[in-house]
CSV table of C-alpha atoms and ligand atoms in Angstrom, one decimal:
chain,number,residue,atom,x,y,z
X,134,MET,CA,20.6,-27.8,-5.3
X,135,THR,CA,17.5,-25.4,-5.5
X,136,ARG,CA,18.5,-22.4,-5.7
X,137,LEU,CA,16.0,-20.0,-4.0
X,138,ARG,CA,16.1,-16.6,-5.9
X,139,PRO,CA,14.8,-13.8,-4.2
X,140,ALA,CA,13.9,-10.4,-6.1
X,141,ARG,CA,16.8,-8.1,-5.8
X,142,TRP,CA,15.7,-6.5,-3.0
X,143,GLY,CA,14.4,-2.8,-4.9
X,144,VAL,CA,17.9,-2.3,-6.3
X,145,ALA,CA,18.3,-2.6,-9.5
X,146,GLY,CA,20.6,-4.8,-11.3
X,147,VAL,CA,21.7,-5.9,-8.2
X,148,LEU,CA,21.6,-9.4,-7.2
X,149,VAL,CA,22.2,-10.5,-3.7
X,150,ALA,CA,20.7,-13.7,-3.8
X,151,SER,CA,24.1,-15.6,-3.6
X,152,LEU,CA,24.6,-13.3,-0.2
X,153,LEU,CA,21.4,-15.5,1.2
X,154,ALA,CA,21.9,-18.1,3.8
X,155,GLY,CA,19.9,-20.2,4.6
X,156,CYS,CA,15.8,-20.6,3.4
X,157,SER,CA,14.8,-19.5,7.3
X,158,LEU,CA,12.0,-17.2,7.6
X,159,SER,CA,13.0,-13.9,8.4
X,160,PRO,CA,11.8,-12.4,11.1
X,161,ASP,CA,10.5,-8.9,9.5
X,162,ALA,CA,12.2,-5.8,10.9
X,163,SER,CA,11.6,-1.8,11.2
X,164,LEU,CA,13.4,1.0,10.8
X,165,PRO,CA,13.9,3.8,12.9
X,166,VAL,CA,11.2,6.8,11.8
X,167,PRO,CA,13.9,9.6,10.9
X,168,GLY,CA,12.8,12.9,12.9
X,169,GLY,CA,12.3,11.4,15.8
X,170,ASN,CA,14.8,8.6,16.3
X,171,ASP,CA,18.6,8.3,16.7
X,172,VAL,CA,18.8,4.4,17.0
X,173,SER,CA,21.2,3.3,14.6
X,174,THR,CA,21.2,0.2,14.9
X,175,PRO,CA,17.2,-1.2,15.6
X,176,ALA,CA,17.0,-4.5,16.9
X,177,PRO,CA,14.6,-6.4,14.2
X,178,ILE,CA,10.8,-6.2,15.5
X,179,ASP,CA,7.5,-6.6,14.0
X,180,ASP,CA,7.4,-3.8,11.2
X,181,GLY,CA,3.5,-4.2,11.7
X,182,PRO,CA,1.1,-1.1,11.0
X,183,ASP,CA,3.0,1.0,12.8
X,184,ALA,CA,6.1,1.4,11.1
X,185,SER,CA,3.9,2.3,7.7
X,186,SER,CA,2.1,5.2,9.3
X,187,GLY,CA,5.9,7.1,9.1
X,188,LEU,CA,5.7,10.2,10.6
X,189,ASP,CA,3.2,12.2,12.1
X,190,ALA,CA,0.0,11.9,9.7
X,191,ARG,CA,-0.9,15.9,10.0
X,192,LEU,CA,2.0,16.7,7.8
X,193,LEU,CA,0.3,14.3,4.6
X,194,SER,CA,-2.6,16.7,4.8
X,195,GLY,CA,-2.9,17.8,1.6
X,196,VAL,CA,-1.4,14.8,-0.2
X,197,ASP,CA,-3.1,11.7,-1.4
X,198,ARG,CA,-2.0,8.1,-1.0
X,199,ALA,CA,-2.4,6.1,-3.7
X,200,SER,CA,-1.9,2.5,-4.7
X,201,ARG,CA,-2.1,-0.5,-7.0
X,202,SER,CA,-3.4,-4.1,-7.3
X,203,ASP,CA,-1.6,-7.0,-9.3
X,204,GLU,CA,-4.6,-9.7,-8.0
X,205,GLU,CA,-2.2,-12.6,-10.5
X,206,ARG,CA,0.9,-11.8,-9.3
X,207,ASN,CA,0.6,-10.5,-5.3
X,208,ILE,CA,1.7,-7.0,-5.8
X,209,PHE,CA,0.1,-4.6,-3.8
X,210,ALA,CA,2.4,-0.9,-4.2
X,211,GLY,CA,1.5,2.1,-1.8
X,212,TRP,CA,2.5,5.3,-2.8
X,213,TYR,CA,2.0,9.1,-2.4
X,214,THR,CA,1.2,12.1,-4.3
X,215,VAL,CA,0.6,15.3,-4.8
X,216,ALA,CA,-2.3,16.6,-7.6
X,217,ALA,CA,0.3,19.9,-8.3
X,218,GLU,CA,3.5,18.3,-8.4
X,219,PRO,CA,2.8,15.3,-10.3
X,220,GLU,CA,6.8,14.0,-10.6
X,221,PHE,CA,6.5,12.9,-6.8
X,222,GLY,CA,4.5,10.5,-7.8
X,223,LEU,CA,5.9,10.3,-10.9
X,224,GLY,CA,9.6,9.8,-9.0
X,225,GLN,CA,8.2,6.3,-6.4
X,226,GLU,CA,6.6,4.9,-9.1
X,227,ARG,CA,9.5,4.9,-11.7
X,228,ALA,CA,11.1,3.3,-8.6
X,229,LEU,CA,8.1,0.9,-7.6
X,230,GLN,CA,8.4,-0.5,-11.1
X,231,GLU,CA,12.5,-1.3,-10.8
X,232,THR,CA,11.3,-3.1,-7.3
X,233,ILE,CA,7.6,-4.5,-9.2
X,234,ASP,CA,9.9,-5.7,-12.8
X,235,ALA,CA,12.8,-7.4,-11.0
X,236,TYR,CA,10.0,-9.5,-8.7
X,237,VAL,CA,8.1,-10.3,-11.7
X,238,GLY,CA,11.6,-11.0,-12.7
X,239,ASP,CA,12.4,-13.4,-10.1
X,240,LEU,CA,9.2,-15.2,-10.7
X,241,SER,CA,9.2,-18.9,-11.8
X,242,PRO,CA,5.5,-20.0,-13.4
X,243,GLU,CA,5.6,-22.6,-10.4
X,244,ALA,CA,5.9,-20.6,-8.0
X,245,PHE,CA,2.0,-20.4,-7.3
X,246,ALA,CA,1.9,-23.8,-7.1
X,247,GLY,CA,2.9,-24.3,-3.4
X,248,VAL,CA,1.9,-24.0,-1.0
X,249,ALA,CA,3.1,-20.2,0.4
X,250,PRO,CA,3.2,-18.3,-3.1
X,251,PRO,CA,5.1,-15.5,-3.4
X,252,GLU,CA,4.3,-12.2,-2.9
X,253,LEU,CA,5.7,-8.2,-3.5
X,254,ASN,CA,4.1,-6.1,-0.9
X,255,THR,CA,5.2,-2.5,-0.9
X,256,THR,CA,4.5,0.4,2.0
X,257,SER,CA,5.5,3.8,1.7
X,258,THR,CA,6.9,6.1,4.9
X,259,LEU,CA,7.0,9.9,4.8
X,260,THR,CA,10.6,10.5,5.9
X,261,GLY,CA,10.9,14.3,5.5
X,262,SER,CA,9.0,17.5,4.8
X,263,SER,CA,9.7,20.7,4.1
X,264,ASP,CA,8.7,23.5,1.2
X,265,ARG,CA,11.9,22.2,-0.5
X,266,MET,CA,12.1,18.9,0.1
X,267,LEU,CA,9.5,15.7,0.6
X,268,GLY,CA,11.1,11.9,1.3
X,269,VAL,CA,9.7,9.0,1.1
X,270,ARG,CA,10.5,5.4,2.0
X,271,GLN,CA,9.5,2.4,0.5
X,272,THR,CA,9.5,-0.9,2.5
X,273,SER,CA,9.3,-3.4,-0.1
X,274,TYR,CA,8.5,-6.8,1.5
X,275,THR,CA,9.4,-10.2,-1.3
X,276,PHE,CA,8.2,-13.6,0.1
X,277,MET,CA,9.5,-16.1,-2.2
X,278,GLY,CA,8.5,-20.0,-2.0
X,279,ALA,CA,10.2,-20.2,1.3
X,280,SER,CA,11.8,-17.1,2.9
X,281,GLY,CA,11.1,-13.4,2.8
X,282,GLY,CA,12.9,-10.6,3.6
X,283,SER,CA,12.5,-6.7,3.2
X,284,ALA,CA,14.2,-4.4,1.4
X,285,TYR,CA,14.2,-0.4,1.8
X,286,ARG,CA,14.3,2.6,-0.8
X,287,THR,CA,14.3,6.1,0.0
X,288,VAL,CA,12.8,8.6,-2.7
X,289,TRP,CA,13.5,12.2,-2.0
X,290,TYR,CA,11.7,14.6,-4.3
X,291,ASP,CA,13.0,19.0,-4.8
X,292,ARG,CA,9.9,20.6,-5.3
X,293,GLU,CA,11.6,23.4,-5.7
X,294,ASN,CA,13.3,22.2,-8.9
X,295,ARG,CA,10.5,19.7,-9.9
X,296,ARG,CA,13.2,16.6,-9.7
X,297,THR,CA,13.6,13.7,-7.9
X,298,LEU,CA,16.7,12.5,-6.4
X,299,SER,CA,19.2,10.2,-6.2
X,300,THR,CA,21.2,9.0,-3.0
X,301,ARG,CA,24.6,10.6,-5.4
X,302,ASP,CA,22.4,13.8,-5.6
X,303,LEU,CA,22.8,14.3,-2.3
X,304,PHE,CA,27.1,14.6,-2.3
X,305,ASP,CA,28.6,17.9,-4.2
X,306,SER,CA,31.6,16.4,-5.8
X,307,ASP,CA,33.0,12.4,-6.8
X,308,ASP,CA,35.1,12.7,-4.1
X,309,ASP,CA,32.2,13.4,-1.5
X,310,TRP,CA,31.1,10.9,-2.6
X,311,GLU,CA,33.2,8.5,-2.5
X,312,ASP,CA,34.1,10.0,1.1
X,313,PHE,CA,30.4,9.4,1.7
X,314,ARG,CA,31.1,5.3,0.2
X,315,SER,CA,33.9,5.5,2.9
X,316,LEU,CA,31.9,6.6,6.0
X,317,SER,CA,29.9,4.0,5.7
X,318,ALA,CA,32.1,1.2,4.8
X,319,GLU,CA,33.3,2.3,7.8
X,320,GLN,CA,30.1,1.6,10.4
X,321,LEU,CA,29.2,-1.7,8.4
X,322,ALA,CA,32.4,-2.8,9.5
X,323,ALA,CA,31.8,-2.0,13.1
X,324,ASN,CA,29.3,-4.6,12.9
X,325,ASP,CA,30.1,-7.4,13.4
X,326,GLU,CA,27.0,-9.2,11.3
X,327,VAL,CA,28.5,-7.5,8.0
X,328,PHE,CA,29.6,-9.8,5.5
X,329,PRO,CA,33.6,-8.6,5.5
X,330,GLU,CA,33.6,-7.8,1.3
X,331,GLU,CA,30.2,-5.8,1.9
X,332,ALA,CA,32.1,-3.6,5.2
X,333,THR,CA,35.1,-2.7,2.6
X,334,GLU,CA,33.5,-1.1,0.2
X,335,PRO,CA,29.4,-1.2,-0.5
X,336,ALA,CA,28.0,-1.6,-3.8
X,337,ALA,CA,26.9,2.4,-4.4
X,338,ALA,CA,23.4,0.8,-5.4
X,339,LEU,CA,23.4,-0.2,-1.9
X,340,LEU,CA,23.1,3.3,-0.7
X,341,ASP,CA,19.6,4.1,-2.2
X,342,SER,CA,17.8,4.7,1.4
X,343,VAL,CA,19.4,7.9,3.3
X,344,ASN,CA,18.0,9.1,6.1
X,345,PHE,CA,18.1,11.4,8.7
X,346,ASP,CA,17.5,11.5,12.3
X,347,SER,CA,16.9,14.1,15.1
X,348,ALA,CA,20.6,15.2,14.8
X,349,GLY,CA,21.1,15.2,11.3
X,350,ASN,CA,23.0,12.2,11.3
X,351,ALA,CA,22.7,10.0,8.3
X,352,LEU,CA,20.5,6.9,9.0
X,353,VAL,CA,21.6,4.5,5.6
X,354,GLU,CA,18.9,1.4,5.5
X,355,PHE,CA,20.9,-1.4,3.9
X,356,ASP,CA,18.3,-4.7,2.8
X,357,ASP,CA,17.8,-7.9,4.4
X,358,TYR,CA,20.3,-10.0,3.5
X,359,SER,CA,22.2,-7.2,1.5
X,360,VAL,CA,25.5,-7.1,3.7
X,361,ALA,CA,24.4,-9.3,6.3
X,362,PRO,CA,22.8,-12.3,6.9
X,363,GLY,CA,19.2,-12.8,7.8
X,364,SER,CA,19.8,-12.9,11.2
X,365,ALA,CA,21.0,-9.4,11.4
X,366,GLY,CA,17.7,-7.8,10.8
X,367,ALA,CA,17.7,-4.8,8.8
X,368,VAL,CA,21.4,-3.0,9.4
X,369,VAL,CA,21.6,1.2,9.5
X,370,ALA,CA,24.7,2.8,9.1
X,371,ARG,CA,25.0,6.0,10.9
X,372,ILE,CA,26.8,8.5,9.5
X,373,ALA,CA,27.5,11.7,12.4
X,374,SER,CA,26.3,15.2,11.3
X,375,ASP,CA,29.7,16.3,11.1
X,376,ASP,CA,31.2,14.3,9.0
X,377,LEU,CA,28.5,14.8,6.3
X,378,LEU,CA,28.0,17.6,6.5
X,379,PRO,CA,31.0,19.3,4.6
X,380,LEU,CA,30.4,16.7,1.8
X,381,LEU,CA,26.8,17.3,0.8
X,382,SER,CA,25.3,19.4,-2.1
X,383,PRO,CA,22.8,22.0,-1.5
X,384,GLY,CA,20.2,19.8,-2.5
X,385,GLY,CA,21.8,17.2,0.4
X,386,LEU,CA,21.8,19.8,2.7
X,387,ALA,CA,17.2,20.7,2.2
X,388,VAL,CA,17.1,16.8,2.0
X,389,ARG,CA,18.4,17.1,5.5
X,390,ALA,CA,17.2,19.3,6.9
X,391,ALA,CA,13.4,17.5,5.5
X,392,GLY,CA,13.8,14.6,8.0
X,393,MET,CA,15.4,16.2,11.1
X,394,ASP,CA,13.1,18.8,11.3
X,395,PRO,CA,10.0,17.2,9.0
X,396,ALA,CA,7.6,21.1,8.8
X,397,PRO,CA,3.9,19.9,7.6
X,398,VAL,CA,2.9,20.1,3.6
X,399,THR,CA,-0.4,21.4,3.4
X,400,SER,CA,0.2,23.9,1.6
X,401,ALA,CA,1.2,21.7,-1.1
X,402,ARG,CA,-2.3,21.3,-2.8
X,403,LYS,CA,-4.3,24.6,-1.8
X,404,ALA,CA,-2.6,26.3,-5.4
X,405,THR,CA,-5.0,24.4,-6.7
X,406,ASP,CA,-8.7,23.8,-7.5
X,407,ASP,CA,-8.3,19.7,-7.7
X,408,ASP,CA,-10.5,17.3,-6.9
X,409,ASP,CA,-10.2,16.7,-3.6
X,410,GLY,CA,-11.5,20.2,-2.7
X,411,ALA,CA,-15.0,19.6,-4.1
X,412,SER,CA,-15.0,16.2,-2.5
X,413,SER,CA,-14.4,17.7,0.6
X,414,ARG,CA,-17.2,19.7,0.0
X,415,ARG,CA,-19.4,17.1,-1.1
X,416,ALA,CA,-18.8,14.9,1.9
X,417,ALA,CA,-19.9,17.9,4.0
X,418,ALA,CA,-23.2,18.2,1.7
X,419,PRO,CA,-26.0,16.0,3.2
X,420,GLN,CA,-27.4,13.6,1.2
X,421,ALA,CA,-29.7,14.2,-1.2
X,422,SER,CA,-31.0,10.9,-1.6
X,423,GLY,CA,-30.9,6.8,-0.5
X,424,SER,CA,-29.6,7.3,3.3
X,425,PRO,CA,-30.3,3.7,4.8
X,426,ALA,CA,-33.7,4.9,6.3
X,427,ARG,CA,-35.5,5.3,3.5
X,428,ARG,CA,-34.9,1.6,1.7
X,429,SER,CA,-36.0,-1.4,3.4
X,430,ALA,CA,-33.1,-4.6,1.9
X,431,PRO,CA,-34.8,-6.6,-0.5
X,432,ASP,CA,-35.0,-10.4,0.3
X,433,CYS,CA,-32.9,-11.4,-2.0
X,434,ARG,CA,-33.8,-15.3,-2.1
X,435,LYS,CA,-36.8,-13.9,-4.0
X,436,ALA,CA,-36.0,-10.8,-5.6
X,437,LYS,CA,-32.8,-10.9,-8.5
X,438,CYS,CA,-29.8,-9.4,-6.1
X,439,ILE,CA,-26.7,-8.1,-6.6
X,440,ALA,CA,-23.5,-6.9,-4.0
X,441,LEU,CA,-20.7,-4.6,-6.3
X,442,THR,CA,-17.8,-4.6,-3.8
X,443,PHE,CA,-14.7,-2.8,-3.8
X,444,ASP,CA,-11.1,-2.7,-2.5
X,445,ASP,CA,-8.0,-0.9,-1.5
X,446,GLY,CA,-9.8,2.7,-0.9
X,447,PRO,CA,-10.9,4.3,-0.1
X,448,GLY,CA,-9.6,6.9,-2.2
X,449,PRO,CA,-9.4,10.2,-4.7
X,450,SER,CA,-12.3,8.4,-7.0
X,451,THR,CA,-14.2,7.1,-4.1
X,452,PRO,CA,-17.0,10.2,-3.5
X,453,ARG,CA,-17.5,10.6,-7.4
X,454,LEU,CA,-18.2,6.4,-6.8
X,455,LEU,CA,-21.2,7.3,-3.9
X,456,SER,CA,-22.6,9.9,-5.9
X,457,MET,CA,-23.0,7.5,-8.7
X,458,LEU,CA,-24.3,5.5,-6.2
X,459,ALA,CA,-26.6,7.5,-4.7
X,460,GLU,CA,-28.3,8.6,-8.1
X,461,HIS,CA,-29.6,4.6,-8.6
X,462,ASP,CA,-30.2,4.7,-4.4
X,463,ALA,CA,-27.4,1.6,-5.2
X,464,ARG,CA,-25.6,0.3,-1.8
X,465,ALA,CA,-22.2,-1.0,-1.7
X,466,THR,CA,-19.5,-2.5,0.0
X,467,PHE,CA,-16.4,-1.1,0.4
X,468,PHE,CA,-13.4,-3.3,1.8
X,469,VAL,CA,-10.9,-0.7,2.6
X,470,VAL,CA,-6.9,-0.4,3.5
X,471,GLY,CA,-6.3,0.8,6.9
X,472,PRO,CA,-4.0,3.8,5.8
X,473,HIS,CA,-6.5,5.1,3.7
X,474,ALA,CA,-9.3,5.3,6.0
X,475,ARG,CA,-6.9,6.8,8.5
X,476,ARG,CA,-6.3,9.3,5.1
X,477,TYR,CA,-10.1,9.7,4.0
X,478,PRO,CA,-11.9,9.0,7.0
X,479,ASP,CA,-14.8,11.8,5.3
X,480,VAL,CA,-14.9,9.7,2.8
X,481,LEU,CA,-15.8,6.5,4.4
X,482,ARG,CA,-17.9,8.7,6.8
X,483,GLN,CA,-20.0,9.2,4.2
X,484,ALA,CA,-20.3,5.9,3.1
X,485,ALA,CA,-21.3,4.3,5.8
X,486,ASP,CA,-24.0,7.2,6.1
X,487,ALA,CA,-25.4,6.3,3.1
X,488,GLY,CA,-26.2,3.0,4.0
X,489,HIS,CA,-22.8,0.8,2.5
X,490,GLU,CA,-21.0,-1.9,4.1
X,491,ILE,CA,-17.7,-1.4,4.7
X,492,GLY,CA,-15.5,-4.3,5.6
X,493,ASN,CA,-11.8,-5.4,6.9
X,494,HIS,CA,-8.9,-5.2,4.0
X,495,THR,CA,-6.3,-5.4,6.7
X,496,TRP,CA,-3.7,-2.5,7.1
X,497,SER,CA,-0.5,-3.3,4.6
X,498,HIS,CA,-2.3,-5.2,2.1
X,499,ARG,CA,0.0,-8.8,3.1
X,500,SER,CA,-0.9,-11.9,2.5
X,501,LEU,CA,-2.1,-13.3,5.6
X,502,THR,CA,-1.5,-16.9,5.2
X,503,THR,CA,2.0,-16.0,5.6
X,504,LEU,CA,2.0,-14.2,8.5
X,505,ALA,CA,2.8,-14.6,12.1
X,506,PRO,CA,-1.0,-15.0,14.1
X,507,ASP,CA,0.1,-12.2,16.2
X,508,ARG,CA,0.7,-10.1,12.7
X,509,ALA,CA,-2.2,-11.0,11.0
X,510,ARG,CA,-4.6,-10.1,14.3
X,511,LYS,CA,-2.7,-7.0,14.0
X,512,GLU,CA,-3.4,-6.2,10.4
X,513,LEU,CA,-7.4,-6.7,11.0
X,514,ALA,CA,-7.3,-4.7,14.6
X,515,GLN,CA,-5.2,-1.7,13.5
X,516,THR,CA,-7.8,-1.3,10.6
X,517,ASP,CA,-10.9,-2.3,12.9
X,518,ASP,CA,-9.6,1.2,14.7
X,519,ALA,CA,-9.1,3.6,12.1
X,520,VAL,CA,-12.4,2.0,10.3
X,521,SER,CA,-13.9,2.7,13.9
X,522,ALA,CA,-12.6,5.6,14.5
X,523,ALA,CA,-14.1,7.0,11.1
X,524,THR,CA,-17.7,6.3,10.9
X,525,GLY,CA,-18.0,4.8,15.2
X,526,SER,CA,-18.9,1.1,14.0
X,527,ALA,CA,-16.1,-1.7,13.3
X,528,PRO,CA,-15.9,-3.5,9.9
X,529,THR,CA,-18.6,-6.2,9.7
X,530,LEU,CA,-17.1,-8.1,7.0
X,531,THR,CA,-13.6,-9.9,6.4
X,532,ARG,CA,-11.9,-9.9,3.2
X,533,PRO,CA,-8.2,-11.2,3.5
X,534,PRO,CA,-6.0,-9.8,0.6
X,535,TYR,CA,-5.7,-11.8,-2.6
X,536,GLY,CA,-8.3,-13.5,-1.6
X,537,ALA,CA,-5.5,-15.5,0.6
X,538,THR,CA,-7.2,-17.6,3.4
X,539,ASN,CA,-6.9,-20.8,5.2
X,540,ALA,CA,-9.0,-22.6,8.4
X,541,ALA,CA,-5.8,-20.8,10.2
X,542,VAL,CA,-6.3,-17.2,9.0
X,543,ASN,CA,-10.5,-17.0,9.1
X,544,ARG,CA,-10.3,-18.3,13.3
X,545,LEU,CA,-8.8,-15.2,13.7
X,546,VAL,CA,-11.0,-13.1,12.4
X,547,HIS,CA,-13.8,-11.6,13.9
X,548,THR,CA,-16.8,-11.2,11.4
X,549,PRO,CA,-17.6,-13.4,8.1
X,550,VAL,CA,-15.0,-14.0,5.5
X,551,VAL,CA,-15.8,-12.3,2.2
X,552,LEU,CA,-14.3,-13.2,-1.7
X,553,TRP,CA,-16.3,-13.1,-5.0
X,554,ASP,CA,-17.4,-15.0,-7.3
X,555,VAL,CA,-17.4,-12.2,-10.3
X,556,ASP,CA,-13.7,-10.4,-10.7
X,557,THR,CA,-13.9,-7.7,-13.5
X,558,LEU,CA,-9.8,-7.8,-13.2
X,559,ASP,CA,-10.0,-3.8,-13.7
X,560,TRP,CA,-6.9,-3.8,-12.0
X,561,LYS,CA,-5.6,-5.1,-15.3
X,562,HIS,CA,-7.5,-3.1,-18.4
X,563,ARG,CA,-7.7,0.2,-16.4
X,564,ASN,CA,-10.2,1.0,-18.5
X,565,ALA,CA,-13.8,1.4,-18.6
X,566,ASP,CA,-15.4,0.5,-21.9
X,567,THR,CA,-13.3,-3.8,-20.1
X,568,VAL,CA,-14.5,-3.3,-16.9
X,569,ALA,CA,-18.2,-2.4,-17.9
X,570,ARG,CA,-18.6,-5.1,-19.9
X,571,ALA,CA,-16.4,-7.6,-17.9
X,572,ALA,CA,-19.3,-6.8,-14.9
X,573,LEU,CA,-22.4,-6.7,-17.3
X,574,ARG,CA,-21.6,-10.0,-19.3
X,575,GLU,CA,-20.5,-12.0,-15.8
X,576,ALA,CA,-22.6,-10.7,-13.3
X,577,HIS,CA,-26.3,-13.0,-12.1
X,578,PRO,CA,-28.1,-12.7,-9.4
X,579,GLY,CA,-26.3,-13.8,-6.1
X,580,ALA,CA,-23.1,-12.8,-7.3
X,581,ILE,CA,-20.4,-10.7,-5.3
X,582,VAL,CA,-18.1,-8.4,-7.9
X,583,LEU,CA,-15.2,-7.6,-7.1
X,584,MET,CA,-13.3,-4.4,-8.3
X,585,HIS,CA,-11.3,-1.5,-6.6
X,586,ASP,CA,-12.3,2.0,-6.2
X,587,ILE,CA,-8.6,3.3,-6.5
X,588,TYR,CA,-8.6,3.5,-10.0
X,589,PRO,CA,-10.6,6.0,-11.6
X,590,THR,CA,-11.3,3.4,-14.8
X,591,SER,CA,-13.3,1.5,-11.9
X,592,VAL,CA,-15.6,4.2,-10.9
X,593,ALA,CA,-16.3,5.7,-14.9
X,594,ALA,CA,-17.1,2.4,-15.1
X,595,ILE,CA,-20.2,2.4,-12.6
X,596,PRO,CA,-22.8,4.5,-14.2
X,597,ARG,CA,-22.8,2.0,-17.0
X,598,ILE,CA,-22.9,-1.4,-14.4
X,599,LEU,CA,-25.5,0.2,-12.7
X,600,ASP,CA,-27.5,1.5,-15.9
X,601,GLY,CA,-27.5,-1.6,-17.5
X,602,LEU,CA,-27.6,-3.7,-14.1
X,603,GLU,CA,-30.6,-2.3,-13.1
X,604,ALA,CA,-32.7,-3.2,-16.5
X,605,GLN,CA,-31.8,-6.8,-15.8
X,606,GLY,CA,-34.2,-5.9,-12.5
X,607,TYR,CA,-31.1,-6.5,-10.4
X,608,ARG,CA,-31.5,-5.0,-7.0
X,609,PHE,CA,-27.4,-3.4,-5.6
X,610,VAL,CA,-27.4,-4.7,-2.2
X,611,THR,CA,-24.1,-5.0,0.6
X,612,VAL,CA,-23.0,-7.7,1.0
X,613,SER,CA,-24.8,-8.6,4.5
X,614,GLU,CA,-27.9,-8.1,2.6
X,615,LEU,CA,-26.7,-10.6,-0.1
X,616,LEU,CA,-26.0,-12.4,2.2
X,617,ALA,CA,-28.9,-12.2,5.4
X,618,SER,CA,-30.8,-15.4,4.5
X,619,SER,CA,-28.6,-17.3,5.2
X,620,LYS,CA,-27.2,-15.5,8.7
X,621,PRO,CA,-23.5,-15.4,7.9
X,622,LYS,CA,-21.1,-16.3,11.2
X,623,ALA,CA,-17.9,-15.0,12.3
X,624,GLN,CA,-15.3,-17.3,10.4
X,625,ILE,CA,-16.6,-18.9,7.3
X,626,THR,CA,-15.8,-17.8,3.9
X,627,TYR,CA,-18.5,-16.5,1.8
X,628,SER,CA,-17.8,-15.8,-2.2
X,629,HIS,CA,-22.1,-15.4,-3.3
X,630,GLY,CA,-25.0,-14.8,-1.6
X,631,PRO,CA,-28.3,-16.6,-2.9
X,632,ALA,CA,-29.6,-16.3,-6.5
X,633,GLY,CA,-32.8,-15.0,-6.1
X,634,LYS,CA,-35.6,-16.1,-8.2
F,2055,NI,NI1,-7.0,-5.8,-2.2
């Protein structure tokens, strides 16, 4: 028999493949947002875009969003950073790397041969914030061949001591830690669906996602399939506050406070003179050149046109990119993901005001071909809303993550579907020289060039790309300008424009 091998669900070294029963696609489950939710065993529900927004977004001002893509192995991961507190982001990145390593380790050479390729998608949710602590839950959805499931891991960051905490760090003595494990086991035992052996003694590594509700109870979140069959969805053990309090370390008490009563973290970057402040100032400044009205689009059947496209942003490097484009009066197209559009509305508005085109790259960067139609529709609709809120207009194009689409996905899209025919592989190289060389080598009239403005190395390559192509007579146009002569239609896929003269 073919053994289905899901990733080690976010827990290094713990293989739960043996617990996987059946091969049906489990519904995505959503965990409660701590701080405002006292439900201990949530019913499995669609964990759509709402789940990834987490705590009130206003708590996030001063915190940047980071993400990374692996377009070959279908990996997308988002996390948070604070410029003045590098360990906050690094702690999340280390946890992500373990999840990625486990996924990659389980990929077989023929994994991508099937109709539904594998995928790893990690979204991050802020679950606690205070002057002392920040908490981020990573929800890692792994799809492996025939079956998918989510793993949960919460990374707590101690801002005072500048270190990332493990669940063990939340408890005082070894005895207190053992008591916590026993309390977790008791809660699991009360759930009929939990495997008996896990109810006796849950492996310590399974206790890697602990959050707190508004009453101060601990919510211990278990990965799909780890302690119960997939039909049980996300299992959450609630440890009553009274039982918990005597066991917590000083750090654990601070974590609990940050989770049960989250406070804004806007001061996080105040102390630093960082690029975010500079970019806000740039965003507020009037555009020196390149206002859309000053330029008429070339006829790309006659002119030598090229469309530079930037995915997965906007991000902290995007304002710099916009300045570079403005210097060359170049237009580009930005395929944005919803959470970044919501986090950087000023940058997005600045891009739109400068005449760049904004496309929809979904909310959570999941491969749309494996999602139920309703969920895929929601991925697109919520990003439409985030872009509209920022710029006043809905996206005019759609690029499905990984370029993964089919007739069923295209039917859900209200705009032309845009892929590419030049891939700089910038996500892989992370080297400005290599990216610039790749773009210049493969450029051709009518090309749609794929890059990512979330990588500073990609943005650093842009001046050379603009100089080099301009010297060859290229005009830098948006995708809709490139395709204008073919009157692009909704639900049709395009990956290049006319070759010009
Ligand atoms: Ni992407």
